[in-house]
PDB file of C-alpha atoms in Angstrom:
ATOM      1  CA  UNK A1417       0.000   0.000   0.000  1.00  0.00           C
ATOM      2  CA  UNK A1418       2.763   2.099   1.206  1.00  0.00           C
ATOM      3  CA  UNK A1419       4.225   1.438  -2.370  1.00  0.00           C
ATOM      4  CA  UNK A1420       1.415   3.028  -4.313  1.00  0.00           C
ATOM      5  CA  UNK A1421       1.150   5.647  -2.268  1.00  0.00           C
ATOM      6  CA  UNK A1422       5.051   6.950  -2.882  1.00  0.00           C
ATOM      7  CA  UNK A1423       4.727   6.001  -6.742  1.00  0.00           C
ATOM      8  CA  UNK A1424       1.540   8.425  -7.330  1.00  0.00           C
ATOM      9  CA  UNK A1425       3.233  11.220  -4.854  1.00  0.00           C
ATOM     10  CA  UNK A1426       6.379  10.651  -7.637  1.00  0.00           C
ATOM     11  CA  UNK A1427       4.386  10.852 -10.528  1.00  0.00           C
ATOM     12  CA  UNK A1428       2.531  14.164  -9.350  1.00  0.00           C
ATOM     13  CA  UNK A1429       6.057  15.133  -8.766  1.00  0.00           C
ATOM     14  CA  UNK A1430       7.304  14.133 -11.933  1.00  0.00           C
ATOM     15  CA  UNK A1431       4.431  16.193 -13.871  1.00  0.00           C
ATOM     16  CA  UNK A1432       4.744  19.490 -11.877  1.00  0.00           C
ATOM     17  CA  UNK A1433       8.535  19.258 -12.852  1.00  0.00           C
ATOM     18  CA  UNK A1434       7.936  18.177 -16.302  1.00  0.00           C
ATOM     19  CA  UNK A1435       4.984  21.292 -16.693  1.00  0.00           C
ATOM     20  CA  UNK A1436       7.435  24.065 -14.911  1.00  0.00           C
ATOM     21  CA  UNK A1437      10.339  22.941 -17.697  1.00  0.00           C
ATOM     22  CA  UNK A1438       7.252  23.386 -20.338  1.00  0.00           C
ATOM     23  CA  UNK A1439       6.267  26.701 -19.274  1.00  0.00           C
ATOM     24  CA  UNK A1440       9.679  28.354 -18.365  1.00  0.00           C
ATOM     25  CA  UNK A1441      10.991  27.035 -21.903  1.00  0.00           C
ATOM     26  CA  UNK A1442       7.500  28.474 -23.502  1.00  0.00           C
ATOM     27  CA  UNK A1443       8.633  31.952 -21.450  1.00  0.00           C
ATOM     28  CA  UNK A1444      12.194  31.984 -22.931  1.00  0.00           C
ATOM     29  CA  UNK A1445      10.910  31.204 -26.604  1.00  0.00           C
ATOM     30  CA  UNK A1446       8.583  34.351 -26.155  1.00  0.00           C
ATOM     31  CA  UNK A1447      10.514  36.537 -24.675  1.00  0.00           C
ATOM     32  CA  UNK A1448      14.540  36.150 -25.251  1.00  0.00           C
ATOM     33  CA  UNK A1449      14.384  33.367 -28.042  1.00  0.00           C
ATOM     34  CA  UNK A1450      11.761  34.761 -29.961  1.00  0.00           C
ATOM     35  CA  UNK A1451      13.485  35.584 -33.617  1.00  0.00           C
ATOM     36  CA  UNK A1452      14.284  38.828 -34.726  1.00  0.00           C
ATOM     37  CA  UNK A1453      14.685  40.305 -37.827  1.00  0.00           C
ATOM     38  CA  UNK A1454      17.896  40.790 -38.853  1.00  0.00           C
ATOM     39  CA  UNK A1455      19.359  44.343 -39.906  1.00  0.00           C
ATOM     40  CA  UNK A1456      20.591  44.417 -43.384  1.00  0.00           C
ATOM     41  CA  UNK A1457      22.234  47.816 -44.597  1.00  0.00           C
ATOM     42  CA  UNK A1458      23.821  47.495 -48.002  1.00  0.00           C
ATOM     43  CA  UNK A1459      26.420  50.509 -49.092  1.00  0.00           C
ATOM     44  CA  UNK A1460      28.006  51.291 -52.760  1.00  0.00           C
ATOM     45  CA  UNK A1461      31.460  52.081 -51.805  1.00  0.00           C
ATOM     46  CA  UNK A1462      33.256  52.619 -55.239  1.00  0.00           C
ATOM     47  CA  UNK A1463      33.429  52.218 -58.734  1.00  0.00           C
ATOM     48  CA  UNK A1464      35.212  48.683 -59.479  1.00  0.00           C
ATOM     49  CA  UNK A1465      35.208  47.970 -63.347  1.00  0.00           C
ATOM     50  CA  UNK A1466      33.725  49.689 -66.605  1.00  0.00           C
ATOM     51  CA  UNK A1467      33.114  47.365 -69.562  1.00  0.00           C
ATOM     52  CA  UNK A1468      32.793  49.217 -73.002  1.00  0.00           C
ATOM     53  CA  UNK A1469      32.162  47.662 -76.499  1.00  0.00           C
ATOM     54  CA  UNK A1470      31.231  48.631 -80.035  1.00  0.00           C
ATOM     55  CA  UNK A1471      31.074  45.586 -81.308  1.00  0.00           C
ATOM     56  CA  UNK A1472      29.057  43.403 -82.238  1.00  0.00           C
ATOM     57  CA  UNK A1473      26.394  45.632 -80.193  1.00  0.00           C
ATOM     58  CA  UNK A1474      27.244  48.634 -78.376  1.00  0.00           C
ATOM     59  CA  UNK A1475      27.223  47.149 -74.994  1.00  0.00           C
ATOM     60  CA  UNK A1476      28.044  49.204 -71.497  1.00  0.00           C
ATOM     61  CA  UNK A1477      28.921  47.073 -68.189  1.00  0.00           C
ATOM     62  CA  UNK A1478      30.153  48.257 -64.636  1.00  0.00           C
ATOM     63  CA  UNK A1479      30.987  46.800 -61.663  1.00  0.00           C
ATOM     64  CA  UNK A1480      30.007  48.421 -58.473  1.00  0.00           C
ATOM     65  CA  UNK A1481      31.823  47.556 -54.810  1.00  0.00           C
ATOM     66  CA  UNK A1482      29.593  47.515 -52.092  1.00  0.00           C
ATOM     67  CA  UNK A1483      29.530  46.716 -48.224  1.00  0.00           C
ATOM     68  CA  UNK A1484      26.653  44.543 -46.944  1.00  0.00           C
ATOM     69  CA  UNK A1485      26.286  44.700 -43.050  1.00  0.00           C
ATOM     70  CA  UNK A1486      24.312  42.276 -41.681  1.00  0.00           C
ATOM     71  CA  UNK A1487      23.159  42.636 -37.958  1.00  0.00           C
ATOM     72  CA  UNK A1488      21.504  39.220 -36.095  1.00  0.00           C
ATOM     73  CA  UNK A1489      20.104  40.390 -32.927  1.00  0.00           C
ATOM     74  CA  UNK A1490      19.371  36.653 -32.048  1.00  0.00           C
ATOM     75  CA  UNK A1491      20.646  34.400 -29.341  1.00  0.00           C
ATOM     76  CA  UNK A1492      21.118  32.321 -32.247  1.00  0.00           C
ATOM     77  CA  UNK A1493      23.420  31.880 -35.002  1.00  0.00           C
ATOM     78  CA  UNK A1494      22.542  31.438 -38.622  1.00  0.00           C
ATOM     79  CA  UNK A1495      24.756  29.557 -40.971  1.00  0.00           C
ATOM     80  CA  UNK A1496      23.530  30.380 -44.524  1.00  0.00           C
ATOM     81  CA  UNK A1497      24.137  28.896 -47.994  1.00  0.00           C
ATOM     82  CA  UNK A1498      25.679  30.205 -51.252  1.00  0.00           C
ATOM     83  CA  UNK A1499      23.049  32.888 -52.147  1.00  0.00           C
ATOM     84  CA  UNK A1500      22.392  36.199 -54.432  1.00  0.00           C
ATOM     85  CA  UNK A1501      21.211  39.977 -54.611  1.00  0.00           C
ATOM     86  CA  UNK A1502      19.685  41.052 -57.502  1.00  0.00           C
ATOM     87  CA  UNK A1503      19.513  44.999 -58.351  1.00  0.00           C
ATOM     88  CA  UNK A1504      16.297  46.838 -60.160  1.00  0.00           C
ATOM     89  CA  UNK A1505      16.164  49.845 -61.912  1.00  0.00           C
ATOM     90  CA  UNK A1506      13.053  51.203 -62.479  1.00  0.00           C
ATOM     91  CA  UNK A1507      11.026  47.787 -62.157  1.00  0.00           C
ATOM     92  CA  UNK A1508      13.837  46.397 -64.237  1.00  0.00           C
ATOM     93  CA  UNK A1509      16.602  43.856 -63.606  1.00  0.00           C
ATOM     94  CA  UNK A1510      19.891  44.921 -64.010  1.00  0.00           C
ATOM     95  CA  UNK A1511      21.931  43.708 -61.776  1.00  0.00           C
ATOM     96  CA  UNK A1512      23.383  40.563 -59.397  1.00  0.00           C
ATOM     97  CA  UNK A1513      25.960  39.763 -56.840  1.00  0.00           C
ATOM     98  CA  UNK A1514      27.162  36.198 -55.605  1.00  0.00           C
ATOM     99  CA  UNK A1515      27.001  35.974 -51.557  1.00  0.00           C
ATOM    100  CA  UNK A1516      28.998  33.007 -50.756  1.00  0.00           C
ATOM    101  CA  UNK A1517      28.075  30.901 -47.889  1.00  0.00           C
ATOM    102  CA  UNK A1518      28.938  31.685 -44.326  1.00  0.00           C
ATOM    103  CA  UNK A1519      28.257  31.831 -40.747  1.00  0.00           C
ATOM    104  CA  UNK A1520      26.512  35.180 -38.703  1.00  0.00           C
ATOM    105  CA  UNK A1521      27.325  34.413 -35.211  1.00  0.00           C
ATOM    106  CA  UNK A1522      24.447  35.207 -32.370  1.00  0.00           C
ATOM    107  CA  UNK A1523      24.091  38.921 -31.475  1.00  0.00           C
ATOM    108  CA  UNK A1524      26.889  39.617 -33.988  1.00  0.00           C
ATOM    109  CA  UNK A1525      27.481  42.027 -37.601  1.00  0.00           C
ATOM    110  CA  UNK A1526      29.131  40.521 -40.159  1.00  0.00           C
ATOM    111  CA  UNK A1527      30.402  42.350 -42.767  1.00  0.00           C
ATOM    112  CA  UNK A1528      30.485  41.453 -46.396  1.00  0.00           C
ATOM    113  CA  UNK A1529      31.964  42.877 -49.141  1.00  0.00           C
ATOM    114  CA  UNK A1530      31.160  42.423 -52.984  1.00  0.00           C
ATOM    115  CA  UNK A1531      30.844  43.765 -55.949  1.00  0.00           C
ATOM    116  CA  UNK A1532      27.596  44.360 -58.244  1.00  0.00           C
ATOM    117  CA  UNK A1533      27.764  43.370 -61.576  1.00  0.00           C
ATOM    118  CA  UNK A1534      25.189  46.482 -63.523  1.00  0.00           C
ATOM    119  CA  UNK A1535      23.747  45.817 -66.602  1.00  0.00           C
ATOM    120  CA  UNK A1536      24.484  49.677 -67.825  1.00  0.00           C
ATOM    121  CA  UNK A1537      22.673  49.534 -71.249  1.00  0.00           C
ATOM    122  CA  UNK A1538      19.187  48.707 -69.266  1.00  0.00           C
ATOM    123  CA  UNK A1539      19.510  51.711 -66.510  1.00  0.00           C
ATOM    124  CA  UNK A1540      20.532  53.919 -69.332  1.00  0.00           C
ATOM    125  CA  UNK A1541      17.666  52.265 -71.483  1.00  0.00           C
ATOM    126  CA  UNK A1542      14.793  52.793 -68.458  1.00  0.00           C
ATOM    127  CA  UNK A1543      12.459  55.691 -69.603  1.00  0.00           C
ATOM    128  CA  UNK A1544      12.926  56.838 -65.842  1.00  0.00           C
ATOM    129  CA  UNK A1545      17.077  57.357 -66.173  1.00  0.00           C
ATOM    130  CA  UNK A1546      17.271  60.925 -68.022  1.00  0.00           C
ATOM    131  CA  UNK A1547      14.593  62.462 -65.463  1.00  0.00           C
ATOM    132  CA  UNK A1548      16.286  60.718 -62.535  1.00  0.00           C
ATOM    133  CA  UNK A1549      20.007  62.084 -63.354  1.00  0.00           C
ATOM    134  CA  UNK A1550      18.476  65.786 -63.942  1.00  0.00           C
ATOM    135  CA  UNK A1551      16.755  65.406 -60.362  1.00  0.00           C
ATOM    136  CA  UNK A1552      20.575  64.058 -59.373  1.00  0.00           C
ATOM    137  CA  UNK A1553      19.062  60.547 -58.197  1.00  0.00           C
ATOM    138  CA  UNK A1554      19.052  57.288 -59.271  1.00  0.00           C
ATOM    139  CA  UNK A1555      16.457  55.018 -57.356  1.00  0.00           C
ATOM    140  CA  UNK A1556      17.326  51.416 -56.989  1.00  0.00           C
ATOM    141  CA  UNK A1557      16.012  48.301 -55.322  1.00  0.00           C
ATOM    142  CA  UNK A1558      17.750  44.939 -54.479  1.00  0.00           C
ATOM    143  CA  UNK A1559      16.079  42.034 -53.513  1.00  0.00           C
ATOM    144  CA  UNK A1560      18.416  39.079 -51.188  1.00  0.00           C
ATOM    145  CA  UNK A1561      17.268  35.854 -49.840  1.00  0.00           C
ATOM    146  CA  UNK A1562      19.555  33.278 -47.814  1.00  0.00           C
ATOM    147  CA  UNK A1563      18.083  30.145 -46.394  1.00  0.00           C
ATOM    148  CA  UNK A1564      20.116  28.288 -43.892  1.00  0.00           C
ATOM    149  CA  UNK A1565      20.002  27.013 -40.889  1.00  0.00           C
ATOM    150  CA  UNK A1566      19.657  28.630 -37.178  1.00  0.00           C
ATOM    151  CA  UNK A1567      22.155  27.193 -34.680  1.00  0.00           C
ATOM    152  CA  UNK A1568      20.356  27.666 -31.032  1.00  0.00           C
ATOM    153  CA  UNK A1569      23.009  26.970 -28.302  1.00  0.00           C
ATOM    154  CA  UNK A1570      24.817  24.901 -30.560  1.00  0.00           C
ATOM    155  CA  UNK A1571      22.809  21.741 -29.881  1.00  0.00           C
ATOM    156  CA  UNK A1572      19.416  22.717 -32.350  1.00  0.00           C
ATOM    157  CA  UNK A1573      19.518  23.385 -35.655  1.00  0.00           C
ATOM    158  CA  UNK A1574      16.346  24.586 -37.593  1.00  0.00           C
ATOM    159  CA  UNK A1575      15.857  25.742 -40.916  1.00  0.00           C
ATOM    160  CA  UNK A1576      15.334  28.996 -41.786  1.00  0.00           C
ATOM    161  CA  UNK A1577      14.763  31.763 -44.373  1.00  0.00           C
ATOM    162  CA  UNK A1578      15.333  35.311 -44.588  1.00  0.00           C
ATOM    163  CA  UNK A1579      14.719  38.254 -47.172  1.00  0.00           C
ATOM    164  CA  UNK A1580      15.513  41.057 -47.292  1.00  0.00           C
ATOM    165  CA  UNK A1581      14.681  44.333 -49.440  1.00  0.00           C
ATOM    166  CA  UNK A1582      16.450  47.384 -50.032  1.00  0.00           C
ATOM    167  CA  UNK A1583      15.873  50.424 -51.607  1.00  0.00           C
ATOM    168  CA  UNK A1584      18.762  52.500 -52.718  1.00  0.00           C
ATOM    169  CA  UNK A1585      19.574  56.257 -53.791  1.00  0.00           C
ATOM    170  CA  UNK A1586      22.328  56.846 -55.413  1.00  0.00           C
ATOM    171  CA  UNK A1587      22.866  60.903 -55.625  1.00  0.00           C
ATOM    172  CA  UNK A1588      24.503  61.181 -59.164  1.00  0.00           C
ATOM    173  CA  UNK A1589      26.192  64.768 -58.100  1.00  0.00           C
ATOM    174  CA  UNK A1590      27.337  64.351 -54.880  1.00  0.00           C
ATOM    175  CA  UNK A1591      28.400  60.683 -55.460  1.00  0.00           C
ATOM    176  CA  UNK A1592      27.417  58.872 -52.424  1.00  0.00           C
ATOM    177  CA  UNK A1593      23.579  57.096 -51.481  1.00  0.00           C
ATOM    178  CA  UNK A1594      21.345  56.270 -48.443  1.00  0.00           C
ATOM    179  CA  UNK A1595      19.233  52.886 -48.345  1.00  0.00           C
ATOM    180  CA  UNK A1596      16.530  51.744 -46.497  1.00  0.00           C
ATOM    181  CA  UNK A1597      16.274  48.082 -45.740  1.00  0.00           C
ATOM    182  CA  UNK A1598      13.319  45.442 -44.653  1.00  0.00           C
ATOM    183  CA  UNK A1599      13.804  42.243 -43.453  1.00  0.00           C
ATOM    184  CA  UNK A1600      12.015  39.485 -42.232  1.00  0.00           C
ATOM    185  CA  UNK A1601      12.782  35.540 -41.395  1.00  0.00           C
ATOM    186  CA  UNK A1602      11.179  32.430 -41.565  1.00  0.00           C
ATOM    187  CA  UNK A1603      11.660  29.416 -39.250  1.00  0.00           C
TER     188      UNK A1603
END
């Protein structure tokens, strides 16, 4: 009798245990594991190459260095696969740049740097470029998605997706831009 008695009083144990672990883990995942977005601020730094060619068509191409800072204000760390940014002009594609894979470390920036690849004929060819230069502003989006997966203290490992949008002036006369930048992610 005696035995039945100390095997319930374990089991009701047991459970209020088990159902403090569920709701303090339930509390962390709301409150301090909950997934941010990251902070993605790209930045033209610099002119890199300029491709010119009569022949067979006259054909323009430059190459534009820029800085991608990526802030992940998670206690996690996100280790993301060989990806892309593509650059539009005016609705337009004329652009892309290779991200290669890597790792963003919890509450960490990483920097990467990278150049642009524009497909000059098509902003010069956009109805929008002649009005933009006179106004001294060239407006530009970029579109980047990474999927990978998010590294939670080392031990779990989920999938993930983030995307991220950017739009981008580039002041023609005084030669430098501002962006704006949305991001979300997907677990």
């Amino acid at each position: 009798m005696e035995t039945k008695k100390s095997l319930k009083i374990c089991c009701a144990v047991t459970s209020i245990l088990l159902l403090l672990l569920v709701i303090t883990l339930l509390i962390l995942y709301f409150t301090v594991l909950k997934p941010k977005k990251p902070a993605v601020v790209a930045t033209p730094v610099g002119l890199d190459h300029i491709d010119f060619s009569l022949r067979p068509n006259v054909s323009l191409t430059l190459s534009i260095r820029m800085n991608i800072s990526i802030k992940n204000p998670n206690y996690a760390g996100f280790k993301y696969e060989n990806s892309s940014a593509s650059i539009f002009y005016g609705g337009d594609f004329v652009g892309e740049t290779p991200i290669e894979a890597g790792v963003i470390h919890a509450r960490s920036i990483k920097n990467i740097s990278t150049v642009v690849n524009i497909i000059a004929n098509k902003v010069i060819g956009n109805p929008k470029f002649f009005p933009d230069v006179f106004k001294g502003s060239l407006n530009m989006n970029s579109e980047m998605g990474m999927e990978g997966k998010v590294i939670l203290l080392g031990i779990f490992k989920l999938h993930a997706k983030t995307h991220s949008t950017c739009d981008i002036a580039i002041f023609v006369w005084q030669g430098n831009s501002t962006e704006n930048c949305n991001s979300k992610i997907e677990l």
